[in-house]
Coordinates of C-alpha atoms in Angstrom, one line a residue:
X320 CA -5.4 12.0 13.7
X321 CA -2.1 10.1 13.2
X322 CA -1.9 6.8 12.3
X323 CA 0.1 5.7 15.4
X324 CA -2.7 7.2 17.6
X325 CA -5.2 4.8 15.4
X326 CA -3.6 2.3 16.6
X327 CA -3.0 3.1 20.4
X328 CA -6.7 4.1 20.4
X329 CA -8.0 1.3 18.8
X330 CA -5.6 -1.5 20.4
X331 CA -6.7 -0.1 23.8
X332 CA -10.5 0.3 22.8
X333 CA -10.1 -3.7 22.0
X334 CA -8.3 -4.5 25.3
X335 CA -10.9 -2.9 27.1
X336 CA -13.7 -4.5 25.3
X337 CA -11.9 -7.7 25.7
X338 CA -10.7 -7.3 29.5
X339 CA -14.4 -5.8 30.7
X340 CA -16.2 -8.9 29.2
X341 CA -13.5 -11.2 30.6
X342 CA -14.0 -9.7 33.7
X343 CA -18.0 -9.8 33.4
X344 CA -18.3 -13.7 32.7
X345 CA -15.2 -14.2 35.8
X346 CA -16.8 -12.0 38.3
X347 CA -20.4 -13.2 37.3
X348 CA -18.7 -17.3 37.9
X349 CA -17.4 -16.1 40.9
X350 CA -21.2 -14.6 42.1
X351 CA -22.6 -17.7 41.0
X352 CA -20.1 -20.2 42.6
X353 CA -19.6 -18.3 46.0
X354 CA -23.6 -17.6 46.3
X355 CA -24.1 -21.3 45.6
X356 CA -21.6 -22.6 48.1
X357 CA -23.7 -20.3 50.4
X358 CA -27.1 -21.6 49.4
X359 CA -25.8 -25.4 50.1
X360 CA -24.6 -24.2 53.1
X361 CA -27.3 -22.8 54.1
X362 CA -29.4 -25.7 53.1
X363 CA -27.6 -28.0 54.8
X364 CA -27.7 -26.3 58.0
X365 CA -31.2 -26.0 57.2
X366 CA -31.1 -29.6 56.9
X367 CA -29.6 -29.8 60.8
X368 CA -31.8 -28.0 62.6
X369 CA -34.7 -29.6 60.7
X370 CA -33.5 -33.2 61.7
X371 CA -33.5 -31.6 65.6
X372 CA -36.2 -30.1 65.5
X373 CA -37.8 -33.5 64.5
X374 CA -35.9 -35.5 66.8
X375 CA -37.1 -33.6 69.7
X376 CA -41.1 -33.4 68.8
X377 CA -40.3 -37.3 68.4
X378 CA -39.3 -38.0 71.8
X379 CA -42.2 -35.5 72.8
X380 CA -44.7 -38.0 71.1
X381 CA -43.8 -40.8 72.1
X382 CA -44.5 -39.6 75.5
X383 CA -47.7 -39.8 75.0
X384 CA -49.0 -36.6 76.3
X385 CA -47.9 -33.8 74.2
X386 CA -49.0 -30.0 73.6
X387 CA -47.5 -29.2 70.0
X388 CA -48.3 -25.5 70.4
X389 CA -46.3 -25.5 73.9
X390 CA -43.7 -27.1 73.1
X391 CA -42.4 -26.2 69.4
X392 CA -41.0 -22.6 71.1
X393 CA -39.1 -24.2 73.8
X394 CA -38.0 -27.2 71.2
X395 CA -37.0 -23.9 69.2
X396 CA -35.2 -21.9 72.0
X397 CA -33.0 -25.6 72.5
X398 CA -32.4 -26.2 69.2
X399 CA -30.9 -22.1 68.1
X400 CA -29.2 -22.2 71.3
X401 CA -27.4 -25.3 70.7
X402 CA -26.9 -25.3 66.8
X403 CA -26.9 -21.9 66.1
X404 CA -24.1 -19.4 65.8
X405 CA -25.0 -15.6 67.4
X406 CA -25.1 -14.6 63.3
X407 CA -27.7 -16.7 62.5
X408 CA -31.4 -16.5 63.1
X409 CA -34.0 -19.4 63.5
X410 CA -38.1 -19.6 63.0
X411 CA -40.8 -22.0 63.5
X412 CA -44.0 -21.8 61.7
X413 CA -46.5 -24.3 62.6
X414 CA -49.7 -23.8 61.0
X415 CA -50.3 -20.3 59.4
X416 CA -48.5 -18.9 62.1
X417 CA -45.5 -18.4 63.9
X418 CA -45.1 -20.2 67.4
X419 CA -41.4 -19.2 67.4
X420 CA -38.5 -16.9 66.2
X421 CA -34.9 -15.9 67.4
X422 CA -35.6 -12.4 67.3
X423 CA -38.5 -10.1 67.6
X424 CA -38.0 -8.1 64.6
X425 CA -38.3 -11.4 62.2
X426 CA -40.2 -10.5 59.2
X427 CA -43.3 -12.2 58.2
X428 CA -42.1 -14.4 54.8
X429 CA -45.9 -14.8 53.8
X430 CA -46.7 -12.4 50.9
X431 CA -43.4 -11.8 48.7
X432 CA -43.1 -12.1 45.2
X433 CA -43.1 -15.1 43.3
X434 CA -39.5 -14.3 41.4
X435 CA -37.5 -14.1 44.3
X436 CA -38.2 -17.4 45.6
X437 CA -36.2 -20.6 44.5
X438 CA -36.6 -24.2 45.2
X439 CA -34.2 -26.8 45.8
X440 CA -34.0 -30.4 46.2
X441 CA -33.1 -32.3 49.5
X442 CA -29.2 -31.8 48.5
X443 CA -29.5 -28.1 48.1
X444 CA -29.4 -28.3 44.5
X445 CA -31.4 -25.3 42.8
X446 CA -34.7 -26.4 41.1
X447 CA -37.6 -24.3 39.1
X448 CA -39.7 -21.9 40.8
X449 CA -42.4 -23.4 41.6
X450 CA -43.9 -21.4 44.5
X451 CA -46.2 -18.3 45.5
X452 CA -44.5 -18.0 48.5
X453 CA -41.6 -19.0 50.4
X454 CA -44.5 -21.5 52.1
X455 CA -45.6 -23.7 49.4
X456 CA -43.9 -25.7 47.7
X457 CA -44.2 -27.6 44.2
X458 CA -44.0 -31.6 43.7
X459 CA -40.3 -31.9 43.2
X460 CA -39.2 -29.0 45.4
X461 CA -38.1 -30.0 49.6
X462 CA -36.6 -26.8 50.5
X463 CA -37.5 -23.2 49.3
X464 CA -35.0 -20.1 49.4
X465 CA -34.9 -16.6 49.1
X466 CA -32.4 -14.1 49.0
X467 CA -32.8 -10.3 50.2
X468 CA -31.2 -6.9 51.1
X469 CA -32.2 -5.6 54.4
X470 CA -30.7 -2.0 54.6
X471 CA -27.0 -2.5 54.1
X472 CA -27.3 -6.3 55.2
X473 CA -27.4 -9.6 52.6
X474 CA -29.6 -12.2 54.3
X475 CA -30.6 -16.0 53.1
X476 CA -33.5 -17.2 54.1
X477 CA -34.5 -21.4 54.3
X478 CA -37.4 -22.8 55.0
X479 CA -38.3 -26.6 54.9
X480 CA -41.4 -28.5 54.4
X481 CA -42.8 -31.1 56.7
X482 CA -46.1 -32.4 58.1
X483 CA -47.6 -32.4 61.9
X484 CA -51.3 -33.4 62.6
X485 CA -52.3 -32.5 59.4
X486 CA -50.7 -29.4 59.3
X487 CA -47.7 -27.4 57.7
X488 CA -44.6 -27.2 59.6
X489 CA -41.8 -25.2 58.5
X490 CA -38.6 -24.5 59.7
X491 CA -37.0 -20.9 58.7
X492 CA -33.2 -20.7 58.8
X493 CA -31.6 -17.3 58.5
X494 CA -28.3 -16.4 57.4
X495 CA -26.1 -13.3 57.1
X496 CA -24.8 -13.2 53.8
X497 CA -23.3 -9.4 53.9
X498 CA -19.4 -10.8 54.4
X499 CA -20.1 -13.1 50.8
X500 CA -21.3 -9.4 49.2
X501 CA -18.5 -7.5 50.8
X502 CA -16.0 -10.2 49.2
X503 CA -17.8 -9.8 45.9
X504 CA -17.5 -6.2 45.9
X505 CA -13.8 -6.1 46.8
X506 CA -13.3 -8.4 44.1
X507 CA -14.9 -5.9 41.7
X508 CA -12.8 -3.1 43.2
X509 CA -9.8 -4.8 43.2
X510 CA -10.9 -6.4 39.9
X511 CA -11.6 -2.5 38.6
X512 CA -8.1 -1.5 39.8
X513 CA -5.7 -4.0 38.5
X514 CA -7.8 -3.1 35.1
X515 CA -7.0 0.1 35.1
X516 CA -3.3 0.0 36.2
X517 CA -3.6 -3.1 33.2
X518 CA -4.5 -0.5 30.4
X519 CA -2.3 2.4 31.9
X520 CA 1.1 0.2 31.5
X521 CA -0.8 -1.3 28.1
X522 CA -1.4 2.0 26.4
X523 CA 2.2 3.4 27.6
X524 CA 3.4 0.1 26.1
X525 CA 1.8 0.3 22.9
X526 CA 2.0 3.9 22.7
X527 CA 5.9 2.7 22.5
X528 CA 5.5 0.4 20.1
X529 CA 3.0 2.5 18.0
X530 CA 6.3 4.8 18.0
X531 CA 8.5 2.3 16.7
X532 CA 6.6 0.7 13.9
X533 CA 4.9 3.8 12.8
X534 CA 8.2 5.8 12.5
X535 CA 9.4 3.7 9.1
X536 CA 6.7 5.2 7.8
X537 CA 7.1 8.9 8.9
X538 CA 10.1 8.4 7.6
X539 CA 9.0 7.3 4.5
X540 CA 6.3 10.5 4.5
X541 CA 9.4 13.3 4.8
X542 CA 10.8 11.3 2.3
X543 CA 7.6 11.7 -0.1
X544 CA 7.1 15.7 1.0
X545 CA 10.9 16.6 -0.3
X546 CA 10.0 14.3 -3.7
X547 CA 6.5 16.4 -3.8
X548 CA 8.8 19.9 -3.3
X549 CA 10.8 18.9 -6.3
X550 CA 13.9 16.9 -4.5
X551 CA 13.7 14.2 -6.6
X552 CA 17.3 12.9 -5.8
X553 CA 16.0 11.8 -2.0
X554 CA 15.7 8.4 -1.6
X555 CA 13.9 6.1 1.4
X556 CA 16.6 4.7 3.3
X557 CA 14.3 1.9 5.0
X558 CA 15.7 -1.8 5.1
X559 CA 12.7 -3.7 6.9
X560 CA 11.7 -7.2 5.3
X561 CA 8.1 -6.1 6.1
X562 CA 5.5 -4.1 4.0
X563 CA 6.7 -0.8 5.0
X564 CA 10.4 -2.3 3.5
X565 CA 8.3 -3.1 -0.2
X566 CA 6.8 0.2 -0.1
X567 CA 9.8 2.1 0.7
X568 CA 11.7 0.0 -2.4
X569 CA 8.2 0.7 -4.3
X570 CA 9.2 4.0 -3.7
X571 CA 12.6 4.1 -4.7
X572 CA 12.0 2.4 -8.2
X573 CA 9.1 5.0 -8.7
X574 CA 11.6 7.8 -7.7
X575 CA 13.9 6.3 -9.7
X576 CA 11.7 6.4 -13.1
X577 CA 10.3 10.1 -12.4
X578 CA 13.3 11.4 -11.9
X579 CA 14.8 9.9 -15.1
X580 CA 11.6 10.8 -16.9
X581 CA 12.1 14.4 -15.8
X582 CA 15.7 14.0 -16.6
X583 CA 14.3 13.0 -19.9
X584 CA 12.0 16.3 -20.3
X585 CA 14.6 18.3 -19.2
X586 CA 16.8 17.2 -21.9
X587 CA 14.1 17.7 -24.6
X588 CA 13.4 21.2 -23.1
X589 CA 17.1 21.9 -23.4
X590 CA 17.0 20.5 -27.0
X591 CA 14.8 22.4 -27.8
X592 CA 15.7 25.1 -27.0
X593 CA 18.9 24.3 -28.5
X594 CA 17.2 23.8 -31.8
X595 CA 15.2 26.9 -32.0
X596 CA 18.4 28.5 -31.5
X597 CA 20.5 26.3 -33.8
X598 CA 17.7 26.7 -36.2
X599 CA 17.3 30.6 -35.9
X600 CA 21.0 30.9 -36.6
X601 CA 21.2 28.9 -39.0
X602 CA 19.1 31.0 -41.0
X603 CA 20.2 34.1 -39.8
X604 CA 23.1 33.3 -42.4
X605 CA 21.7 33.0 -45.6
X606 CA 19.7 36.0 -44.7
X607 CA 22.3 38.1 -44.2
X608 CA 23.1 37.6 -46.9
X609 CA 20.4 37.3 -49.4
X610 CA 18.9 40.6 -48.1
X611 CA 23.0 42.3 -48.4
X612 CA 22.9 41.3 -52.0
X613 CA 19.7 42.5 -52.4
X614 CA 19.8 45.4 -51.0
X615 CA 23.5 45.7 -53.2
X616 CA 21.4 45.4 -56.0
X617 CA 18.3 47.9 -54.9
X618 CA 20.7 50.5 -54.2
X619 CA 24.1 50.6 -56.3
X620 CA 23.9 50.4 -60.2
X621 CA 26.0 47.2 -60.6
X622 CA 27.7 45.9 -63.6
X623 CA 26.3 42.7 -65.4
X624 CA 28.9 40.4 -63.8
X625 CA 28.2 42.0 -60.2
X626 CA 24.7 41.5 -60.6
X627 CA 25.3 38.1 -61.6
X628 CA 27.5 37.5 -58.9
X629 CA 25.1 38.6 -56.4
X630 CA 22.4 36.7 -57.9
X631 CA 24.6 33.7 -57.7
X632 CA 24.8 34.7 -53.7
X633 CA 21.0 35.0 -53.5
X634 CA 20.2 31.6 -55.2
X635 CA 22.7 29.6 -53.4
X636 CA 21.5 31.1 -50.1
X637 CA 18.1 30.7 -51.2
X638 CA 18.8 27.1 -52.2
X639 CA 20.7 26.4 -49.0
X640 CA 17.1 28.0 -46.8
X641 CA 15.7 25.4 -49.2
X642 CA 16.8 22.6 -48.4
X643 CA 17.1 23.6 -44.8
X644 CA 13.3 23.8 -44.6
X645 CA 12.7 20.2 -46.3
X646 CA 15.2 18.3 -44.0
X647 CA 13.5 19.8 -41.1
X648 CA 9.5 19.4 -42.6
X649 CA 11.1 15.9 -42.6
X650 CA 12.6 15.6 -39.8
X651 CA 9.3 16.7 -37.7
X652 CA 7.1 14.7 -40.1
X653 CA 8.8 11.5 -39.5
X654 CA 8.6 11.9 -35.5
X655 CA 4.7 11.6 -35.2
X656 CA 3.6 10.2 -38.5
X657 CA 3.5 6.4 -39.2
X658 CA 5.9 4.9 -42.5
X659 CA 4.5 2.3 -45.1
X660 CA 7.3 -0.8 -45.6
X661 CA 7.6 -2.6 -48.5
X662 CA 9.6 -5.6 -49.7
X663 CA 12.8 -3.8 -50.8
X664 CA 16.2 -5.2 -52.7
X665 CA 18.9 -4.4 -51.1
X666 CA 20.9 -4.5 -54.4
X667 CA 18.2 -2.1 -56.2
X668 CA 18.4 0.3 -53.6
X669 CA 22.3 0.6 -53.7
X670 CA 21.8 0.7 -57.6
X671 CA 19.1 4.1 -57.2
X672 CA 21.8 5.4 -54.5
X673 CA 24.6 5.3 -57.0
X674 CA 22.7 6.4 -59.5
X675 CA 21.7 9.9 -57.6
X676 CA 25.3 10.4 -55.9
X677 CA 27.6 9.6 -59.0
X678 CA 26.9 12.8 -60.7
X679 CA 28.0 14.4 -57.8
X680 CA 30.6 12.5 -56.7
X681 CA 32.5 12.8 -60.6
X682 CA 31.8 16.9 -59.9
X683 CA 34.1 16.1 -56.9
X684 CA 36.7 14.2 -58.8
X685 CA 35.9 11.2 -56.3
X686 CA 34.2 7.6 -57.3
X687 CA 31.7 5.7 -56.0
X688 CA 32.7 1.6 -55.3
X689 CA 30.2 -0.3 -54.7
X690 CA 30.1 -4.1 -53.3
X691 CA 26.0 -5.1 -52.7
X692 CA 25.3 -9.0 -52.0
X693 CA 22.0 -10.5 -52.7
X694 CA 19.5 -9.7 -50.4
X695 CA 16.0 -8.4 -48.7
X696 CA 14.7 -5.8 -46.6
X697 CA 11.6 -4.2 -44.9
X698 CA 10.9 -0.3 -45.3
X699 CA 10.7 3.0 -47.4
X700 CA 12.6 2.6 -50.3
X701 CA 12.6 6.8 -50.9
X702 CA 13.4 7.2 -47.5
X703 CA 16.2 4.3 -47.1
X704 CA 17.8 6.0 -50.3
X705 CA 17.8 9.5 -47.8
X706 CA 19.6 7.7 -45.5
X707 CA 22.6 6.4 -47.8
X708 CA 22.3 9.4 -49.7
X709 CA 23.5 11.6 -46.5
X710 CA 25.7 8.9 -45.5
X711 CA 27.7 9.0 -49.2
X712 CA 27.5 12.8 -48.8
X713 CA 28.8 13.2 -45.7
X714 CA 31.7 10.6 -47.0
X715 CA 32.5 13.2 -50.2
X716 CA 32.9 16.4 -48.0
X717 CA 35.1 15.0 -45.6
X718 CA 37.3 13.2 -48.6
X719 CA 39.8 14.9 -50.9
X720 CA 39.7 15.3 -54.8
X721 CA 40.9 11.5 -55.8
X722 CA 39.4 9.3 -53.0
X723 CA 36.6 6.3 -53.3
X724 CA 34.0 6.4 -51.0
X725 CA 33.2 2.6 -50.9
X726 CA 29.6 1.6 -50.3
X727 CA 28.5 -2.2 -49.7
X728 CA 26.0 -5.0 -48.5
X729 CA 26.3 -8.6 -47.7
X730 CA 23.6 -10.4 -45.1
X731 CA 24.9 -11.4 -41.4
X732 CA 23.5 -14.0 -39.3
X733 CA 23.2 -12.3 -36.3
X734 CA 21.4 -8.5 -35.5
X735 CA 21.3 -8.7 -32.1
X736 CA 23.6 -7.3 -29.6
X737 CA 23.0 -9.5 -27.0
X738 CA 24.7 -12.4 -27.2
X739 CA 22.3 -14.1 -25.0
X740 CA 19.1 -14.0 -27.7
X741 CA 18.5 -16.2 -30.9
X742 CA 20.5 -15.3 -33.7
X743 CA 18.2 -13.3 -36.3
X744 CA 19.4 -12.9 -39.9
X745 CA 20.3 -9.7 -40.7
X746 CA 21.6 -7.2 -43.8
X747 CA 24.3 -4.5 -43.1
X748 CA 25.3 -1.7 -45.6
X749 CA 28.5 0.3 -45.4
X750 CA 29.5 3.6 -46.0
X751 CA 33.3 3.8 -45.9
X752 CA 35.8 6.6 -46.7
X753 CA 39.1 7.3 -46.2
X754 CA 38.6 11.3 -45.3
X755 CA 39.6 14.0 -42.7
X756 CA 37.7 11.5 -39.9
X757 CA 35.5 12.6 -36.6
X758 CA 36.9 12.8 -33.0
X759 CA 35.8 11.1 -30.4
X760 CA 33.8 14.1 -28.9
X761 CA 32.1 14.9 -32.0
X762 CA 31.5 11.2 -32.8
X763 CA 29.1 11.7 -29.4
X764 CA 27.3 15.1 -31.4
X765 CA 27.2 13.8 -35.2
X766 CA 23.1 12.7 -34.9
X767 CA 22.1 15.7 -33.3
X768 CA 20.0 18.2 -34.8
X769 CA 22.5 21.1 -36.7
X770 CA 25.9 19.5 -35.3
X771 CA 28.5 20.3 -38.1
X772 CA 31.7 18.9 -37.7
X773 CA 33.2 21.6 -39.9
X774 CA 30.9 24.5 -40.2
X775 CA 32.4 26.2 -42.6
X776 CA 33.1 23.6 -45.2
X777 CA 29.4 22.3 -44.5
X778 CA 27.9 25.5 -45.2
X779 CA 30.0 26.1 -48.5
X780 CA 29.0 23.2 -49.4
X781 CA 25.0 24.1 -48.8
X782 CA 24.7 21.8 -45.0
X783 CA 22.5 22.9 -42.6
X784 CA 23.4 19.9 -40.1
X785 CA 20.1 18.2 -40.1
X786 CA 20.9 15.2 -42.2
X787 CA 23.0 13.2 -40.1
X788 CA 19.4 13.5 -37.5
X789 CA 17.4 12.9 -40.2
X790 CA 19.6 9.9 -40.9
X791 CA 18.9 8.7 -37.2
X792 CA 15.4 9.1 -37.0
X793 CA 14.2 7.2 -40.4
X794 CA 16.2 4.2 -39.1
X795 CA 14.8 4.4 -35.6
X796 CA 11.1 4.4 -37.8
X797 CA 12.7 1.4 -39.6
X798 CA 13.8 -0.7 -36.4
X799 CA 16.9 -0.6 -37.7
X800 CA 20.9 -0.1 -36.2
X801 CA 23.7 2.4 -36.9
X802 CA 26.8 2.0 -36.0
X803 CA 29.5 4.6 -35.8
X804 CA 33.8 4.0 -36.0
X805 CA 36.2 6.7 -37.1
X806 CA 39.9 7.5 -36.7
X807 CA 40.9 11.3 -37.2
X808 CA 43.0 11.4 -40.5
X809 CA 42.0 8.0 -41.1
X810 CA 38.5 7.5 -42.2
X811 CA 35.2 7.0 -41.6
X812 CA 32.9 4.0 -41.4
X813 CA 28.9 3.9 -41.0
X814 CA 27.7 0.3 -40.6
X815 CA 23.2 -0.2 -41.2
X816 CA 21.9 -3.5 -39.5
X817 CA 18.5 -4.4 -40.9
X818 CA 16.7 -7.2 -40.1
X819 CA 16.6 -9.3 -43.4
X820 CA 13.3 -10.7 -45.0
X821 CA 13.2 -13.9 -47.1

């Protein structure tokens, strides 16, 4: 079932709880009110005839000569003909017996069940049942009443409660209550009708509005089933400053992080991929040409100085595939596997770096400057010298026989880029040379994993293109920042922010 029918049914369930007991407890007051305007009423005119009843047997007594059982029906006859309406009916019991009624058919009132008899005062005000019958009465009780259905006819019936040579005389006052009923039950009709037609306009009225407040949130569901197919640019497009309007902007944000997350996996997929085919080429090279010269040498009878040149081939390659396979067993290693820092000085570690690159560097006809400050750091001194190592190397291919590659340290006050945040003291090492440079494009490329800038002179060299990445991911490990400025046929500059410890 849809949510907007929920609502319709359950809004008109509740209106039709609440408009059927309102209706019970009005139509109920109304019963009670209209019935007792018709008992006092009815009392009252009891109270009439009783008073003329009386006044006539008084004049009879004092007379003198008097036959009670004579003269009550003709006392009667006067009294219903003179005080009574054609609707009503009037009886006189004296005794345990009738002596005279207004109609033939009156039924005997002797014998009927205690609970539907009621007793009221002399104002007509209701009191306790305190009868057997509609002819005896209790202590507090003057007039006694009873209400019944006669085929399709309401009557009330009064009878009062006096005294006449020692014996009972009541006076029974009828009254035709079916008009009071008929009004009641048009009520109810009427009352049924304008309830209907109430809820017919209500539920077409909140069917409406069901419509409109539900249809944010359809929205918001087509929204969520193109997201679920794989659409994951769609957005929700609701503006309401309601609950619907927070979970549609819920929404967004959470759209917004799964589709950069898959953006995300997407580009490591890609990467990937890239690598395994970076990586597959890569050694498809040295290869070649190991198993070439190999095969050179299984097949041909070569001189000494061929077979030494081949050799030569073989080893380099070999060495090349070596160090290929280490940078990478690196590389992955230093992804998932945790680092242990130490204390380091910053001026002992450019000291071991110069000491490993030198050698190198003087084979190159290039020197080494180097300019370290004072100073601490946190980290992996063996892995730190990687770093600077790859950095000065990188700086000796891409310089000419003659160059310095300059290399040096000094603290900074601040390692934050946001200028916003406390100041936090900081080292920074530099790796400067004054070489072929790196464009702008390939400035973009140079940490990624087998990005050469110039393939050929990297692999004569023995490259593979993994140290620049290596380079990135030891100082990610090490919280630390590289920073990257080159002009083509200028230079090159690597700048290393880490934080400093005292």
């Amino acid at each position: 079932m849809k949510f907007r029918h929920k609502v319709l049914f359950l809004n008109l369930l509740l209106l039709s709880l609440t408009t059927g007991v309102v209706g019970f407890l009005l139509m109920k007051r109304s019963y009670r009110l209209t019935m007792d305007t018709a008992i006092k009423s009815a009392v009252t005119e009891n109270n009439l005839v009783q008073s003329s009843v009386e006044y006539e047997l008084l004049n009879i007594i004092n007379s003198g000569r008097y036959d009670l059982n004579g003269s009550l029906p003709s006392i009667g006859n006067q009294v219903f003909s003179g005080m009574i309406s054609g609707e009503e009916a009037l009886a006189i019991r004296y005794g345990t017996s009738y002596v005279y009624t207004s109609e033939e058919d009156f039924p005997d009132l002797s014998d009927l069940p205690p609970d539907r008899i009621s007793g009221t005062d002399s104002s007509g005000a209701e009191q306790s049942a305190a009868t057997v019958n509609l002819f005896e009465f209790g202590d507090n009780a003057k007039k006694n009443y009873l209400l019944t259905e006669e085929g399709e006819r309401y009557y009330l019936y009064v009878t009062s409660n006096s005294t006449l040579d020692e014996k009972p005389l009541n006076i029974i006052t009828r009254r035709d209550i079916s008009d009071v009923h008929a009004m009641l039950d048009q009520s109810v009709r009427e009352y049924r009708e304008i309830t209907l037609l109430i809820l017919g306009l209500s539920a077409l009225l909140l069917y409406i509005l069901s419509r409109l407040l539900t249809r944010p949130l359809e929205s918001l569901r087509d929204t969520t089933d193109s997201f679920a197919e794989g659409d994951y640019s769609v957005r929700s497009r609701i503006r309401t400053a309601d609950e619907v309007g927070m979970l549609s902007d819920r929404f967004n944000s959470m759209a917004d992080s799964v589709e950069n997350h898959v953006e995300e996996l997407n580009d490591m997929i890609h990467r990937r991929e890239q690598f395994v085919a970076d990586f597959t080429h890569e050694i498809k090279t040295p290869m070649t040409s190991i198993i070439g010269y190999a095969d050179t040498m299984r097949s041909l009878d070569l001189s000494r100085d061929e077979q030494q040149q081949a050799l030569g081939y073989i080893f380099s390659e070999g060495k090349r595939l070596e160090a290929m396979s280490m940078k990478l067993f690196d590389l992955l290693y230093l992804k998932d596997h945790p680092i242990e820092k130490k204390k380091l000085s910053a001026e002992a570690l450019a000291e071991s770096v110069k000491t490993s690159m030198t050698p190198l560097l003087t084979a190159s006809g290039q020197t080494l400057s180097l300019d370290v400050a004072p100073g601490f750091l946190e980290g992996d001194s063996e892995l730190l010298k990687t770093v600077f190592i790859n950095l000065i190397d990188n700086a000796r291919k891409a310089s000419k026989e003659g160059d310095t590659v300059e290399f040096s340290g000094h603290p900074v006050s601040d390692f934050s880029d946001n200028p916003n945040e406390k100041p936090t003291a900081a080292y920074c090492f530099t790796v400067r040379d004054h070489g072929i440079g790196i464009s702008e494009e390939d400035q973009k490329k140079i940490f990624d994993e087998f990005f050469m800038v110039d393939k050929s002179r990297t692999r004569a060299a023995g490259g593979a293109g993994l140290g620049m990445s290596l380079v990135a991911v030891i100082l990610e490990r090490h919280d630390a920042k590289i920073r990257l400025e080159s002009t083509p046929g200028e230079g090159t500059t690597f700048t290393v922010t880490f934080t400093a410890v005292e």
